[in-house]
Coordinates of C-alpha atoms in Angstrom, one line a residue:
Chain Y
X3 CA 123.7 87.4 114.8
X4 CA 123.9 91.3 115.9
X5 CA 119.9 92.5 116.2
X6 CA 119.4 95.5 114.6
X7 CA 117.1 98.5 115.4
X8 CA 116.4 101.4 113.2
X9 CA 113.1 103.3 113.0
X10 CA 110.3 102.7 111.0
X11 CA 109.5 105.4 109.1
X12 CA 111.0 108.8 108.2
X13 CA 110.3 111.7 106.0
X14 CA 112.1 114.3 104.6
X15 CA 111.9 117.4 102.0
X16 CA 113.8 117.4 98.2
X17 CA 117.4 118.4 98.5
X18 CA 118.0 117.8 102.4
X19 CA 120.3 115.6 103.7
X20 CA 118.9 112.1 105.4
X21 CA 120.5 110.0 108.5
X22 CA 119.4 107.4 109.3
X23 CA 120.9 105.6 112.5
X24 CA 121.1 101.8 112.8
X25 CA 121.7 100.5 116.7
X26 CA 123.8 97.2 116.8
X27 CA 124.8 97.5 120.7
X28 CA 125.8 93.3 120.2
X29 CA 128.1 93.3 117.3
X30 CA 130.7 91.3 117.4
X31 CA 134.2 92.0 116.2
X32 CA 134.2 90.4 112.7
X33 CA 130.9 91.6 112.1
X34 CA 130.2 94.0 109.0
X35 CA 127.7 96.7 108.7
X36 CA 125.5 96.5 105.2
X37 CA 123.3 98.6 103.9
X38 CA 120.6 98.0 101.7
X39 CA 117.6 99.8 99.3
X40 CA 114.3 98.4 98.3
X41 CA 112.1 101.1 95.8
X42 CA 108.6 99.4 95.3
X43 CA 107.9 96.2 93.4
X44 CA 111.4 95.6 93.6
X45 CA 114.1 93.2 95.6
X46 CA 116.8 95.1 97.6
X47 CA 119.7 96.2 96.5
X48 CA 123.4 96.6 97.9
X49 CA 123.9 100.4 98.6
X50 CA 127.1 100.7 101.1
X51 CA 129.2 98.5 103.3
X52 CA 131.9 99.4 106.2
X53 CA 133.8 98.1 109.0
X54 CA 134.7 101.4 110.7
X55 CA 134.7 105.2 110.9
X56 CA 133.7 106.0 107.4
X57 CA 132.6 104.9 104.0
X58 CA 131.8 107.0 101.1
X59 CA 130.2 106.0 97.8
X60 CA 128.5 107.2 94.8
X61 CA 125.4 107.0 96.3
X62 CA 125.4 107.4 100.2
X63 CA 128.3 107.5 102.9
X64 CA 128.6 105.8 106.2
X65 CA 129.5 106.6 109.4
X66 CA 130.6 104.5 112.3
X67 CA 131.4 105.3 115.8
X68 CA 134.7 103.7 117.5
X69 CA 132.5 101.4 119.6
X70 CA 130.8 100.1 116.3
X71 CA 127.8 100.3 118.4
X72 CA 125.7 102.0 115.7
X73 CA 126.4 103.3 112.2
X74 CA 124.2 106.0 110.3
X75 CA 123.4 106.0 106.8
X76 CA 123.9 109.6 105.3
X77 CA 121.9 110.5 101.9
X78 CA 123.3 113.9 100.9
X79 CA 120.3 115.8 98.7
X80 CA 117.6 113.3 98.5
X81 CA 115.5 113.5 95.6
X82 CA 112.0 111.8 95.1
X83 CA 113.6 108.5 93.8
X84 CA 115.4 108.2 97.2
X85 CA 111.6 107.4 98.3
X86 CA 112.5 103.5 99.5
X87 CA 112.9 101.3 102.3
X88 CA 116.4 101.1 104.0
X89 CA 117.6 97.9 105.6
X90 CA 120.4 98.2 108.0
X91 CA 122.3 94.4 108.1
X92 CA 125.0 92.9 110.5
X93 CA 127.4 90.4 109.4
X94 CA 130.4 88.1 110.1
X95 CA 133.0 88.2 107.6
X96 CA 134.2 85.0 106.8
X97 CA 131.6 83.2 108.6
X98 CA 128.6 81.1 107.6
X99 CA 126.4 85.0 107.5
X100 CA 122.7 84.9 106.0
X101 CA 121.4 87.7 105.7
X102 CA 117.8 88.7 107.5
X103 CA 116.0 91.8 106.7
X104 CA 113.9 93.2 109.3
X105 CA 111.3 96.0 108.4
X106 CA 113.8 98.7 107.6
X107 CA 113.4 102.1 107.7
X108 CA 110.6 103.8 105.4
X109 CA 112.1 106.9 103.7
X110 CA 109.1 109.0 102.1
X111 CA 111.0 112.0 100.1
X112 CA 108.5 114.8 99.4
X113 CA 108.6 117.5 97.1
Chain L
X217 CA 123.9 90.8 81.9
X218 CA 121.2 89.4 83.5
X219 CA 122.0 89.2 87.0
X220 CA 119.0 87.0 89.2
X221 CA 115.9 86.3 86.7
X222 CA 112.3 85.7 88.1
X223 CA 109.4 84.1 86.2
X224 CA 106.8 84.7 86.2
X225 CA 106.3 88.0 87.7
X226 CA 102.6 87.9 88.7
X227 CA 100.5 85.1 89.3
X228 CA 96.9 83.9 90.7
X229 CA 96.5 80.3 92.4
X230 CA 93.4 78.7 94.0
X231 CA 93.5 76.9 97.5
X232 CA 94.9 73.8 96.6
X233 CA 96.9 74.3 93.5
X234 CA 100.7 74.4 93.2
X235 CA 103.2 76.0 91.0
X236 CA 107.1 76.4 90.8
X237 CA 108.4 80.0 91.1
X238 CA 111.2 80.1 88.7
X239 CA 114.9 81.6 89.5
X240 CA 118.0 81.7 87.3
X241 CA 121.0 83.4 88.0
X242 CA 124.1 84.2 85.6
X243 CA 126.7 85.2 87.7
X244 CA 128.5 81.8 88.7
X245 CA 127.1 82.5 92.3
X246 CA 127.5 79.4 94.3
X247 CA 124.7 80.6 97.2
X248 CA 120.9 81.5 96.4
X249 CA 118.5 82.1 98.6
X250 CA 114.5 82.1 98.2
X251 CA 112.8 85.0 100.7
X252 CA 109.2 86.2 100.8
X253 CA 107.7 89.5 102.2
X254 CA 104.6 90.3 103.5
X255 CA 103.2 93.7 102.5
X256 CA 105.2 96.3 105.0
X257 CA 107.4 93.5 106.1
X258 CA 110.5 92.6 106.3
X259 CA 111.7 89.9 104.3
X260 CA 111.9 86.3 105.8
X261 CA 114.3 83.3 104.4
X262 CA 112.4 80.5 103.1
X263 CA 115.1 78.4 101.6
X264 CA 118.7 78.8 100.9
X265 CA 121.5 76.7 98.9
X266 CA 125.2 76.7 99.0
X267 CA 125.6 75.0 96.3
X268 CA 124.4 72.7 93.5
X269 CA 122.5 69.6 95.1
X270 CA 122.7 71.3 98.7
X271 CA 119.5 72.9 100.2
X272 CA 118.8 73.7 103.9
X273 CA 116.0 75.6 105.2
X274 CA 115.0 79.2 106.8
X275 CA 113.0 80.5 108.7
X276 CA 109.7 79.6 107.6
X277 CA 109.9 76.8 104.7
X278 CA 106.5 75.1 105.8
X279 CA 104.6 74.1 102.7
X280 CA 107.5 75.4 100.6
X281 CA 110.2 72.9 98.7
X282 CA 113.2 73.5 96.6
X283 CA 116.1 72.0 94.3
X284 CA 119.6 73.2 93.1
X285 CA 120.4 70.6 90.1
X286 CA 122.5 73.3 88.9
X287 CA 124.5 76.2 90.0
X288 CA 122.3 78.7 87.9
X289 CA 119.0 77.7 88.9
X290 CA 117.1 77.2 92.4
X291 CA 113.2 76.8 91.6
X292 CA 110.8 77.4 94.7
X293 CA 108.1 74.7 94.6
X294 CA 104.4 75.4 96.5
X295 CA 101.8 72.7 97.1
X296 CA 98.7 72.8 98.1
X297 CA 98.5 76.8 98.0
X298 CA 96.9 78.7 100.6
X299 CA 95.8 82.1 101.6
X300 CA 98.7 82.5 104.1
X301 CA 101.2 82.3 100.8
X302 CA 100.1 85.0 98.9
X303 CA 103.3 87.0 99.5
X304 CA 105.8 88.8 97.1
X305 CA 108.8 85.9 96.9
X306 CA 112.6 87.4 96.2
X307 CA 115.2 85.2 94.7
X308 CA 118.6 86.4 95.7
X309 CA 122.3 85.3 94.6
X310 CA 125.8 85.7 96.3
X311 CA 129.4 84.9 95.6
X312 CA 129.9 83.3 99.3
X313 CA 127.7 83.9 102.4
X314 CA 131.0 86.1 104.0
X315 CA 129.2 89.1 104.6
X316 CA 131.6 91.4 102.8
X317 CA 129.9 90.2 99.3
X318 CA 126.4 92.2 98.1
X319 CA 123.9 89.8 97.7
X320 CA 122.1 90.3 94.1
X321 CA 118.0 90.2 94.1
X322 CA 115.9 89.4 91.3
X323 CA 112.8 91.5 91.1
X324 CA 110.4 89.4 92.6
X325 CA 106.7 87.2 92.0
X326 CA 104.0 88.4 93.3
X327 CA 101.5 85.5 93.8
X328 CA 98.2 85.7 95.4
X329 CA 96.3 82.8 96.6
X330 CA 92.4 83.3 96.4

């Protein structure tokens, strides 16, 4: 399995824009890129998924590099309830893929 | 629609007893999984199932067992509780373990062992 690496912790101010970059220099070429959200007290939940260049959703967009080597998770106008952890998975499709969650990245959204 | 169902949501052990976290699911999902997460940790696999009557284990099942007589429910068995379990424990559901499916979560038990 492709390790990821994402930072820890980052904060950011109502209505700015948040990246936050996922490193996967070992992914293989089936391998997806997953991204998922945990508010407090709860279990994650699927956000956005992509392959390559980009991905855009109702609630986030995604952006990967041609050498698939990272992929950044773009939240356009973050609002308080953006406040979560983000976990940054990588994937074979088709394979025998369970998923691990590392300690994702804290986003703290002030006001 | 129901999606992946916990019960209970909260509970207190003493050292020594044992319970059965349950988990239910609704959406036909062949694969469940059983994760716990320590607080400002990632979450770490416990116990997983592809299917009814087919269990295998994660990364750290010790004093942990688990059944799948059915496809909706995967129940999480402790004995013998102990201080190193108190955890928050996530049930989670998926079509197929290809990773272009979203895996569902319930919304967790917190159990603390005193």
């Amino acid at each position: 399995l492709a390790k990821t690496t994402q930072p820890v912790s980052m904060d950011s101010y109502e209505g700015q824009e948040v990246n936050i970059t996922c490193s996967h220099n070992n992914i293989a070429t089936n391998d997806y890129i997953t991204w998922y959200q945990q508010f407090p007290s709860q279990g994650p939940r699927f956000i956005i998924q992509g392959y390559k260049t980009k991905v855009t959703n109702e609630v986030a967009s995604l952006f990967i590099p041609a050498d698939r080597k990272s992929s950044t998770l773009s939240l356009p106008r973050v609002s308080l309830s953006d406040t979560a952890v983000y976990y940054c998975l990588v994937g074979e499709s088709g394979g025998s893929y369970i998923p691990t969650f590392g300690r994702g990245t804290s986003l703290i959204v002030h006001p | 629609n129901a999606g992946v169902t916990q019960t209970p949501k909260f509970r207190i052990l003493k050292i020594g007893q044992s319970m059965t976290l349950q988990c239910t699911q609704d959406m036909n999902h062949n694969y469940m999984y059983w994760y716990r997460q320590d607080p400002g940790m990632g979450l770490k696999l416990i116990y997983y199932s592809v299917g009814a009557g087919i269990t295998d284990k994660g990364e750290v099942p010790n004093g942990y067992n688990v059944s799948r007589s059915t496809t909706e429910d995967f129940p999480l068995r402790l004995e013998l509780a102990a201080p190193s379990q108190t955890s928050v424990y996530f049930c989670a559901s998926s079509y197929s373990t290809d990773s272009n499916y979203g895996y569902t979560f319930g919304s967790g038990t917190r159990l603390t062992v005193v």
